[in-house]
Amino acid sequence: MNSRKYWLGQVGDFEIKQLRVFATVVQCGGFSAAETELNITRSTISIHIANLEARLNLKLCHRGRSGFSLTEEGRIIYESAKNLFGSLEEFRATVNNLNATLSGDLRLIFSDTVSGDSRLGLSDLISEVSERAPDVYITVDVASMAEIEQMVINEEAEVGFVPRHHNIDGLNYLHLFTDTCRVYCHRSHPLFDIPDEEISDAMIDSYPFIQAGLKPHQGAASMIANKELRATAYYYETRLALIRSGRYLGFLPEYYVASETEAGELRPLKPQLNCYDLDLCAIVRKSSRANKARDLFINLLQEKMTRLHEGDANH
């Protein structure tokens, strides 16, 4: 770094704007790629970067025929800028949540079929949130378990819904309900018409089996150790499609396939032995910025789950 003494004075809106331009260029990998993202010309981008370098008294990047690359100082400034933007966003969210009118963002991210699960009653929860806080902007999406965990940790989503395969220190887990997962086959599979007492573990292990494509739940790990793993399907919907082909066996939650089991389309094989329990949880970041919309949603969700479990206990 430059050894000459230099002190940066007050940082204002203009410097923040230049830092945002710089960060976008880094994320896009160069000036040309950033033109569309920033909706300004390459020459204007170049002026912003040059002015920022002059303001900071640092060389941030190399650009030219050899391509775009960051200097060591540029990498440090980029990381610091990202921290600055995060702090500004946290400040904005805090101010929004201090307002008398409950507003802001509520981003919900779901694993697999959870959003449509009648036990969760997402539509009713959304309706109540919307009635109490009509100014809240709600985003609902679906992703894999690993993506959901990362999004909640990075505060790209307020609440995630995942099967509890493991625990992550930075997350709080709210238990929703527990599903029993069993090995299923379709009515067109060779094992479908064979009585359970005539089916051995070796017979089940000899047929193509579906794995989920992630580290197995501890309850399933030993059960799939000897299976003939011949397909991967993380989502229940795609796993079910493979089982319906009549060529594969695979684990699915009993609740998810109850209607097809009752209709005789699917059958669990040796259900008392080939099974494990899987908890479904809502996750939130342990230390996160203030968000009244998230807190409202979580409170409503907890109330609903309490009623659900009390109802189960009374039956």
mmCIF file of C-alpha atoms in Angstrom:
data_model
loop_
_atom_site.group_PDB
_atom_site.id
_atom_site.type_symbol
_atom_site.label_atom_id
_atom_site.label_comp_id
_atom_site.label_asym_id
_atom_site.label_seq_id
_atom_site.Cartn_x
_atom_site.Cartn_y
_atom_site.Cartn_z
ATOM 1 C CA MET A 1 0.000 0.000 0.000
ATOM 2 C CA ASN A 2 0.994 3.663 -0.353
ATOM 3 C CA SER A 3 3.174 4.538 2.633
ATOM 4 C CA ARG A 4 2.508 8.290 2.320
ATOM 5 C CA LYS A 5 0.362 9.609 5.160
ATOM 6 C CA TYR A 6 -3.239 10.126 4.077
ATOM 7 C CA TRP A 7 -6.471 10.507 6.027
ATOM 8 C CA LEU A 8 -9.903 10.021 4.530
ATOM 9 C CA GLY A 9 -12.309 12.695 5.675
ATOM 10 C CA GLN A 10 -16.080 12.545 5.896
ATOM 11 C CA VAL A 11 -17.733 9.938 3.645
ATOM 12 C CA GLY A 12 -20.949 11.180 2.035
ATOM 13 C CA ASP A 13 -23.583 10.132 -0.484
ATOM 14 C CA PHE A 14 -21.287 10.786 -3.448
ATOM 15 C CA GLU A 15 -18.602 8.408 -2.164
ATOM 16 C CA ILE A 16 -21.217 5.781 -1.379
ATOM 17 C CA LYS A 17 -22.543 6.046 -4.925
ATOM 18 C CA GLN A 18 -19.014 5.589 -6.298
ATOM 19 C CA LEU A 19 -18.477 2.581 -4.031
ATOM 20 C CA ARG A 20 -21.701 1.012 -5.303
ATOM 21 C CA VAL A 21 -20.495 1.494 -8.890
ATOM 22 C CA PHE A 22 -17.146 -0.060 -7.957
ATOM 23 C CA ALA A 23 -18.807 -3.021 -6.198
ATOM 24 C CA THR A 24 -21.053 -3.655 -9.201
ATOM 25 C CA VAL A 25 -18.051 -3.648 -11.540
ATOM 26 C CA VAL A 26 -16.317 -6.202 -9.321
ATOM 27 C CA GLN A 27 -19.413 -8.410 -9.141
ATOM 28 C CA CYS A 28 -19.877 -8.243 -12.923
ATOM 29 C CA GLY A 29 -16.203 -8.918 -13.589
ATOM 30 C CA GLY A 30 -15.438 -5.763 -15.535
ATOM 31 C CA PHE A 31 -16.567 -2.440 -16.918
ATOM 32 C CA SER A 32 -18.294 -3.739 -20.044
ATOM 33 C CA ALA A 33 -20.379 -6.317 -18.171
ATOM 34 C CA ALA A 34 -21.397 -3.671 -15.620
ATOM 35 C CA GLU A 35 -22.824 -1.288 -18.244
ATOM 36 C CA THR A 36 -26.160 -3.102 -18.460
ATOM 37 C CA GLU A 37 -26.407 -3.628 -14.708
ATOM 38 C CA LEU A 38 -25.726 0.048 -13.935
ATOM 39 C CA ASN A 39 -27.451 1.438 -17.029
ATOM 40 C CA ILE A 40 -24.598 3.889 -17.634
ATOM 41 C CA THR A 41 -21.866 3.949 -20.271
ATOM 42 C CA ARG A 42 -18.454 2.415 -19.849
ATOM 43 C CA SER A 43 -16.812 5.830 -19.995
ATOM 44 C CA THR A 44 -19.046 7.072 -17.155
ATOM 45 C CA ILE A 45 -18.173 3.988 -15.103
ATOM 46 C CA SER A 46 -14.483 4.690 -15.736
ATOM 47 C CA ILE A 47 -14.891 8.267 -14.496
ATOM 48 C CA HIS A 48 -16.616 7.054 -11.307
ATOM 49 C CA ILE A 49 -13.828 4.569 -10.585
ATOM 50 C CA ALA A 50 -11.097 7.107 -11.343
ATOM 51 C CA ASN A 51 -12.741 9.671 -9.038
ATOM 52 C CA LEU A 52 -13.097 7.050 -6.306
ATOM 53 C CA GLU A 53 -9.421 6.098 -6.594
ATOM 54 C CA ALA A 54 -8.474 9.754 -6.373
ATOM 55 C CA ARG A 55 -10.760 10.265 -3.365
ATOM 56 C CA LEU A 56 -9.292 7.248 -1.539
ATOM 57 C CA ASN A 57 -5.757 7.839 -2.781
ATOM 58 C CA LEU A 58 -5.591 4.157 -3.766
ATOM 59 C CA LYS A 59 -5.241 2.111 -6.945
ATOM 60 C CA LEU A 60 -8.267 -0.210 -6.862
ATOM 61 C CA CYS A 61 -8.081 -2.168 -10.096
ATOM 62 C CA HIS A 62 -6.243 -2.868 -13.307
ATOM 63 C CA ARG A 63 -8.174 -2.460 -16.557
ATOM 64 C CA GLY A 64 -7.046 -2.708 -20.119
ATOM 65 C CA ARG A 65 -6.354 -5.256 -22.827
ATOM 66 C CA SER A 66 -5.318 -7.854 -20.265
ATOM 67 C CA GLY A 67 -8.750 -7.600 -18.647
ATOM 68 C CA PHE A 68 -10.110 -6.449 -15.313
ATOM 69 C CA SER A 69 -8.487 -7.389 -12.002
ATOM 70 C CA LEU A 70 -8.418 -6.016 -8.477
ATOM 71 C CA THR A 71 -5.350 -4.780 -6.659
ATOM 72 C CA GLU A 72 -4.797 -5.899 -3.082
ATOM 73 C CA GLU A 73 -6.143 -2.530 -1.941
ATOM 74 C CA GLY A 74 -9.109 -2.994 -4.266
ATOM 75 C CA ARG A 75 -10.004 -6.324 -2.694
ATOM 76 C CA ILE A 76 -9.910 -4.815 0.783
ATOM 77 C CA ILE A 77 -12.049 -1.825 -0.272
ATOM 78 C CA TYR A 78 -14.549 -4.150 -1.991
ATOM 79 C CA GLU A 79 -14.999 -6.272 1.146
ATOM 80 C CA SER A 80 -15.272 -3.149 3.309
ATOM 81 C CA ALA A 81 -17.820 -1.657 0.908
ATOM 82 C CA LYS A 82 -19.976 -4.790 1.176
ATOM 83 C CA ASN A 83 -19.894 -4.470 4.970
ATOM 84 C CA LEU A 84 -20.852 -0.802 4.641
ATOM 85 C CA PHE A 85 -23.812 -1.597 2.373
ATOM 86 C CA GLY A 86 -24.947 -4.286 4.838
ATOM 87 C CA SER A 87 -24.818 -1.789 7.702
ATOM 88 C CA LEU A 88 -26.773 0.772 5.689
ATOM 89 C CA GLU A 89 -29.413 -1.847 4.860
ATOM 90 C CA GLU A 90 -29.612 -2.821 8.515
ATOM 91 C CA PHE A 91 -30.074 0.845 9.449
ATOM 92 C CA ARG A 92 -32.831 1.224 6.835
ATOM 93 C CA ALA A 93 -34.614 -1.893 8.109
ATOM 94 C CA THR A 94 -34.333 -0.710 11.709
ATOM 95 C CA VAL A 95 -35.837 2.691 10.839
ATOM 96 C CA ASN A 96 -38.670 1.037 8.901
ATOM 97 C CA ASN A 97 -39.451 -1.180 11.863
ATOM 98 C CA LEU A 98 -39.561 1.761 14.248
ATOM 99 C CA ASN A 99 -42.326 3.370 12.230
ATOM 100 C CA ALA A 100 -45.848 3.180 13.642
ATOM 101 C CA THR A 101 -47.037 1.500 10.425
ATOM 102 C CA LEU A 102 -45.757 -2.047 10.150
ATOM 103 C CA SER A 103 -43.989 -2.232 6.790
ATOM 104 C CA GLY A 104 -40.906 -3.687 5.151
ATOM 105 C CA ASP A 105 -40.138 -7.037 3.531
ATOM 106 C CA LEU A 106 -41.146 -10.559 4.513
ATOM 107 C CA ARG A 107 -39.255 -13.116 2.455
ATOM 108 C CA LEU A 108 -40.301 -16.740 2.983
ATOM 109 C CA ILE A 109 -38.337 -19.564 1.379
ATOM 110 C CA PHE A 110 -39.655 -23.147 1.333
ATOM 111 C CA SER A 111 -38.184 -26.581 0.849
ATOM 112 C CA ASP A 112 -40.080 -28.808 -1.517
ATOM 113 C CA THR A 113 -43.855 -29.161 -0.934
ATOM 114 C CA VAL A 114 -44.069 -27.396 2.439
ATOM 115 C CA SER A 115 -45.823 -24.293 1.142
ATOM 116 C CA GLY A 116 -48.788 -26.418 0.078
ATOM 117 C CA ASP A 117 -48.941 -28.539 3.235
ATOM 118 C CA SER A 118 -52.420 -28.236 4.758
ATOM 119 C CA ARG A 119 -51.013 -28.601 8.283
ATOM 120 C CA LEU A 120 -49.022 -25.405 7.836
ATOM 121 C CA GLY A 121 -51.924 -23.468 6.357
ATOM 122 C CA LEU A 122 -49.705 -20.920 4.615
ATOM 123 C CA SER A 123 -52.608 -19.191 2.872
ATOM 124 C CA ASP A 124 -54.307 -18.459 6.194
ATOM 125 C CA LEU A 125 -51.044 -17.184 7.696
ATOM 126 C CA ILE A 126 -50.427 -14.887 4.724
ATOM 127 C CA SER A 127 -54.012 -13.652 4.905
ATOM 128 C CA GLU A 128 -53.626 -12.724 8.573
ATOM 129 C CA VAL A 129 -50.269 -11.007 8.002
ATOM 130 C CA SER A 130 -51.750 -9.066 5.096
ATOM 131 C CA GLU A 131 -54.770 -8.020 7.177
ATOM 132 C CA ARG A 132 -52.651 -6.820 10.111
ATOM 133 C CA ALA A 133 -49.837 -5.331 8.024
ATOM 134 C CA PRO A 134 -51.083 -4.461 4.518
ATOM 135 C CA ASP A 135 -47.928 -2.452 3.722
ATOM 136 C CA VAL A 136 -45.602 -5.459 4.111
ATOM 137 C CA TYR A 137 -44.143 -6.724 0.827
ATOM 138 C CA ILE A 138 -44.219 -10.535 0.805
ATOM 139 C CA THR A 139 -41.966 -12.749 -1.311
ATOM 140 C CA VAL A 140 -42.464 -16.534 -1.373
ATOM 141 C CA ASP A 141 -40.083 -18.904 -3.143
ATOM 142 C CA VAL A 142 -38.796 -22.495 -3.195
ATOM 143 C CA ALA A 143 -35.195 -23.714 -2.958
ATOM 144 C CA SER A 144 -33.101 -26.640 -1.758
ATOM 145 C CA MET A 145 -32.355 -27.075 1.938
ATOM 146 C CA ALA A 146 -28.731 -25.905 1.630
ATOM 147 C CA GLU A 147 -29.792 -22.819 -0.329
ATOM 148 C CA ILE A 148 -32.472 -21.963 2.223
ATOM 149 C CA GLU A 149 -30.067 -22.221 5.148
ATOM 150 C CA GLN A 150 -27.569 -19.967 3.380
ATOM 151 C CA MET A 151 -30.229 -17.409 2.420
ATOM 152 C CA VAL A 152 -31.462 -17.111 6.018
ATOM 153 C CA ILE A 153 -27.903 -16.845 7.364
ATOM 154 C CA ASN A 154 -27.119 -14.137 4.768
ATOM 155 C CA GLU A 155 -30.431 -12.372 5.610
ATOM 156 C CA GLU A 156 -31.612 -12.797 2.029
ATOM 157 C CA ALA A 157 -34.744 -14.380 3.511
ATOM 158 C CA GLU A 158 -36.408 -13.808 6.878
ATOM 159 C CA VAL A 159 -37.888 -17.288 7.417
ATOM 160 C CA GLY A 160 -36.980 -20.631 5.875
ATOM 161 C CA PHE A 161 -38.779 -23.973 6.024
ATOM 162 C CA VAL A 162 -36.571 -27.079 5.941
ATOM 163 C CA PRO A 163 -36.455 -30.725 7.011
ATOM 164 C CA ARG A 164 -34.156 -30.887 10.026
ATOM 165 C CA HIS A 165 -31.244 -33.004 8.808
ATOM 166 C CA HIS A 166 -28.747 -31.219 11.080
ATOM 167 C CA ASN A 167 -28.276 -28.125 13.254
ATOM 168 C CA ILE A 168 -26.427 -24.950 12.275
ATOM 169 C CA ASP A 169 -25.169 -22.755 15.128
ATOM 170 C CA GLY A 170 -26.302 -19.473 13.563
ATOM 171 C CA LEU A 171 -29.945 -20.532 13.214
ATOM 172 C CA ASN A 172 -32.927 -20.926 15.525
ATOM 173 C CA TYR A 173 -35.265 -23.836 14.780
ATOM 174 C CA LEU A 174 -39.022 -23.777 15.378
ATOM 175 C CA HIS A 175 -40.427 -27.316 15.245
ATOM 176 C CA LEU A 176 -43.570 -27.549 13.123
ATOM 177 C CA PHE A 177 -44.400 -31.236 12.768
ATOM 178 C CA THR A 178 -42.811 -34.650 12.319
ATOM 179 C CA ASP A 179 -43.281 -36.919 9.308
ATOM 180 C CA THR A 180 -42.531 -40.618 9.099
ATOM 181 C CA CYS A 181 -40.631 -41.490 5.938
ATOM 182 C CA ARG A 182 -41.001 -44.984 4.453
ATOM 183 C CA VAL A 183 -39.730 -46.896 1.420
ATOM 184 C CA TYR A 184 -42.349 -46.846 -1.348
ATOM 185 C CA CYS A 185 -42.861 -48.703 -4.588
ATOM 186 C CA HIS A 186 -45.402 -48.206 -7.397
ATOM 187 C CA ARG A 187 -48.036 -50.807 -8.253
ATOM 188 C CA SER A 188 -46.078 -51.588 -11.439
ATOM 189 C CA HIS A 189 -42.943 -52.494 -9.440
ATOM 190 C CA PRO A 190 -42.090 -56.230 -9.120
ATOM 191 C CA LEU A 191 -42.277 -56.088 -5.297
ATOM 192 C CA PHE A 192 -45.723 -54.486 -5.126
ATOM 193 C CA ASP A 193 -47.754 -57.721 -4.963
ATOM 194 C CA ILE A 194 -45.351 -59.673 -2.745
ATOM 195 C CA PRO A 195 -46.434 -59.872 0.928
ATOM 196 C CA ASP A 196 -44.148 -58.124 3.421
ATOM 197 C CA GLU A 197 -43.325 -61.366 5.208
ATOM 198 C CA GLU A 198 -41.868 -62.743 1.962
ATOM 199 C CA ILE A 199 -39.748 -59.658 1.232
ATOM 200 C CA SER A 200 -36.210 -59.760 2.587
ATOM 201 C CA ASP A 201 -33.848 -56.815 3.019
ATOM 202 C CA ALA A 202 -31.674 -58.346 0.295
ATOM 203 C CA MET A 203 -34.610 -58.227 -2.139
ATOM 204 C CA ILE A 204 -35.204 -54.536 -1.439
ATOM 205 C CA ASP A 205 -31.480 -53.814 -1.698
ATOM 206 C CA SER A 206 -31.308 -55.477 -5.126
ATOM 207 C CA TYR A 207 -33.597 -52.949 -6.840
ATOM 208 C CA PRO A 208 -32.576 -49.462 -8.057
ATOM 209 C CA PHE A 209 -32.979 -46.942 -5.241
ATOM 210 C CA ILE A 210 -33.275 -43.149 -5.228
ATOM 211 C CA GLN A 211 -31.023 -40.975 -3.096
ATOM 212 C CA ALA A 212 -31.780 -37.376 -2.141
ATOM 213 C CA GLY A 213 -28.509 -35.864 -3.359
ATOM 214 C CA LEU A 214 -27.416 -34.514 0.034
ATOM 215 C CA LYS A 215 -25.937 -35.949 3.217
ATOM 216 C CA PRO A 216 -28.573 -38.426 4.435
ATOM 217 C CA HIS A 217 -30.636 -37.744 7.518
ATOM 218 C CA GLN A 218 -29.113 -39.696 10.425
ATOM 219 C CA GLY A 219 -32.210 -41.892 10.543
ATOM 220 C CA ALA A 220 -31.812 -42.858 6.886
ATOM 221 C CA ALA A 221 -28.022 -43.143 6.611
ATOM 222 C CA SER A 222 -27.765 -46.768 7.752
ATOM 223 C CA MET A 223 -30.851 -47.771 5.755
ATOM 224 C CA ILE A 224 -29.461 -46.674 2.401
ATOM 225 C CA ALA A 225 -25.916 -47.913 3.047
ATOM 226 C CA ASN A 226 -26.511 -51.195 1.175
ATOM 227 C CA LYS A 227 -29.039 -49.914 -1.353
ATOM 228 C CA GLU A 228 -28.470 -50.006 -5.105
ATOM 229 C CA LEU A 229 -28.331 -46.217 -5.543
ATOM 230 C CA ARG A 230 -29.144 -45.597 -9.197
ATOM 231 C CA ALA A 231 -30.894 -42.202 -9.247
ATOM 232 C CA THR A 232 -30.827 -38.823 -7.481
ATOM 233 C CA ALA A 233 -33.898 -36.685 -6.781
ATOM 234 C CA TYR A 234 -33.874 -34.103 -4.000
ATOM 235 C CA TYR A 235 -37.443 -32.816 -4.382
ATOM 236 C CA TYR A 236 -40.326 -35.061 -3.347
ATOM 237 C CA GLU A 237 -42.166 -34.308 -6.576
ATOM 238 C CA THR A 238 -39.316 -35.549 -8.764
ATOM 239 C CA ARG A 239 -38.640 -38.502 -6.461
ATOM 240 C CA LEU A 240 -42.292 -39.501 -6.712
ATOM 241 C CA ALA A 241 -42.109 -39.307 -10.508
ATOM 242 C CA LEU A 242 -39.222 -41.793 -10.503
ATOM 243 C CA ILE A 243 -41.086 -44.153 -8.155
ATOM 244 C CA ARG A 244 -44.166 -43.971 -10.384
ATOM 245 C CA SER A 245 -42.031 -45.274 -13.246
ATOM 246 C CA GLY A 246 -42.093 -48.658 -11.531
ATOM 247 C CA ARG A 247 -38.305 -48.898 -11.822
ATOM 248 C CA TYR A 248 -37.211 -47.342 -8.529
ATOM 249 C CA LEU A 249 -37.754 -47.520 -4.797
ATOM 250 C CA GLY A 250 -37.306 -44.520 -2.543
ATOM 251 C CA PHE A 251 -38.087 -42.843 0.769
ATOM 252 C CA LEU A 252 -41.026 -40.439 0.920
ATOM 253 C CA PRO A 253 -42.983 -38.911 3.831
ATOM 254 C CA GLU A 254 -46.092 -40.924 4.648
ATOM 255 C CA TYR A 255 -48.216 -37.765 4.776
ATOM 256 C CA TYR A 256 -47.110 -36.634 1.314
ATOM 257 C CA VAL A 257 -48.255 -39.838 -0.444
ATOM 258 C CA ALA A 258 -51.239 -40.736 1.765
ATOM 259 C CA SER A 259 -53.807 -40.290 -1.015
ATOM 260 C CA GLU A 260 -51.851 -42.415 -3.521
ATOM 261 C CA THR A 261 -51.295 -45.102 -0.905
ATOM 262 C CA GLU A 262 -55.012 -45.215 -0.100
ATOM 263 C CA ALA A 263 -55.807 -45.407 -3.818
ATOM 264 C CA GLY A 264 -53.512 -48.413 -4.234
ATOM 265 C CA GLU A 265 -51.037 -46.617 -6.491
ATOM 266 C CA LEU A 266 -48.184 -46.798 -3.992
ATOM 267 C CA ARG A 267 -47.243 -49.200 -1.239
ATOM 268 C CA PRO A 268 -44.761 -48.926 1.652
ATOM 269 C CA LEU A 269 -42.454 -51.932 1.854
ATOM 270 C CA LYS A 270 -42.057 -53.488 5.328
ATOM 271 C CA PRO A 271 -43.230 -50.144 6.773
ATOM 272 C CA GLN A 272 -42.461 -50.928 10.414
ATOM 273 C CA LEU A 273 -38.796 -51.592 9.654
ATOM 274 C CA ASN A 274 -37.913 -49.335 6.729
ATOM 275 C CA CYS A 275 -38.786 -45.984 8.257
ATOM 276 C CA TYR A 276 -37.423 -42.946 10.074
ATOM 277 C CA ASP A 277 -38.887 -39.750 11.518
ATOM 278 C CA LEU A 278 -38.094 -36.392 9.898
ATOM 279 C CA ASP A 279 -38.846 -33.072 11.609
ATOM 280 C CA LEU A 280 -39.980 -30.084 9.580
ATOM 281 C CA CYS A 281 -38.846 -26.748 11.011
ATOM 282 C CA ALA A 282 -39.026 -23.033 10.398
ATOM 283 C CA ILE A 283 -35.614 -21.388 10.668
ATOM 284 C CA VAL A 284 -34.609 -17.802 11.432
ATOM 285 C CA ARG A 285 -31.217 -16.209 11.938
ATOM 286 C CA LYS A 286 -30.195 -16.007 15.615
ATOM 287 C CA SER A 287 -28.753 -12.508 15.402
ATOM 288 C CA SER A 288 -30.630 -10.589 12.760
ATOM 289 C CA ARG A 289 -31.740 -7.051 12.046
ATOM 290 C CA ALA A 290 -35.079 -5.876 13.421
ATOM 291 C CA ASN A 291 -38.052 -6.939 11.320
ATOM 292 C CA LYS A 292 -41.579 -6.547 12.678
ATOM 293 C CA ALA A 293 -43.095 -8.381 9.719
ATOM 294 C CA ARG A 294 -40.941 -11.436 10.431
ATOM 295 C CA ASP A 295 -41.777 -11.299 14.144
ATOM 296 C CA LEU A 296 -45.496 -11.063 13.386
ATOM 297 C CA PHE A 297 -45.322 -14.034 11.020
ATOM 298 C CA ILE A 298 -43.361 -16.165 13.507
ATOM 299 C CA ASN A 299 -45.808 -15.356 16.319
ATOM 300 C CA LEU A 300 -48.762 -16.331 14.132
ATOM 301 C CA LEU A 301 -46.968 -19.501 13.054
ATOM 302 C CA GLN A 302 -46.225 -20.480 16.663
ATOM 303 C CA GLU A 303 -49.841 -19.910 17.654
ATOM 304 C CA LYS A 304 -51.031 -22.077 14.757
ATOM 305 C CA MET A 305 -48.611 -24.900 15.606
ATOM 306 C CA THR A 306 -49.683 -24.792 19.258
ATOM 307 C CA ARG A 307 -53.312 -25.216 18.223
ATOM 308 C CA LEU A 308 -52.352 -28.016 15.834
ATOM 309 C CA HIS A 309 -50.445 -29.992 18.463
ATOM 310 C CA GLU A 310 -53.115 -29.436 21.115
ATOM 311 C CA GLY A 311 -55.697 -30.744 18.651
ATOM 312 C CA ASP A 312 -53.562 -33.840 17.975
ATOM 313 C CA ALA A 313 -53.180 -34.441 21.715
ATOM 314 C CA ASN A 314 -56.959 -34.382 22.183
ATOM 315 C CA HIS A 315 -57.539 -37.104 19.606
#
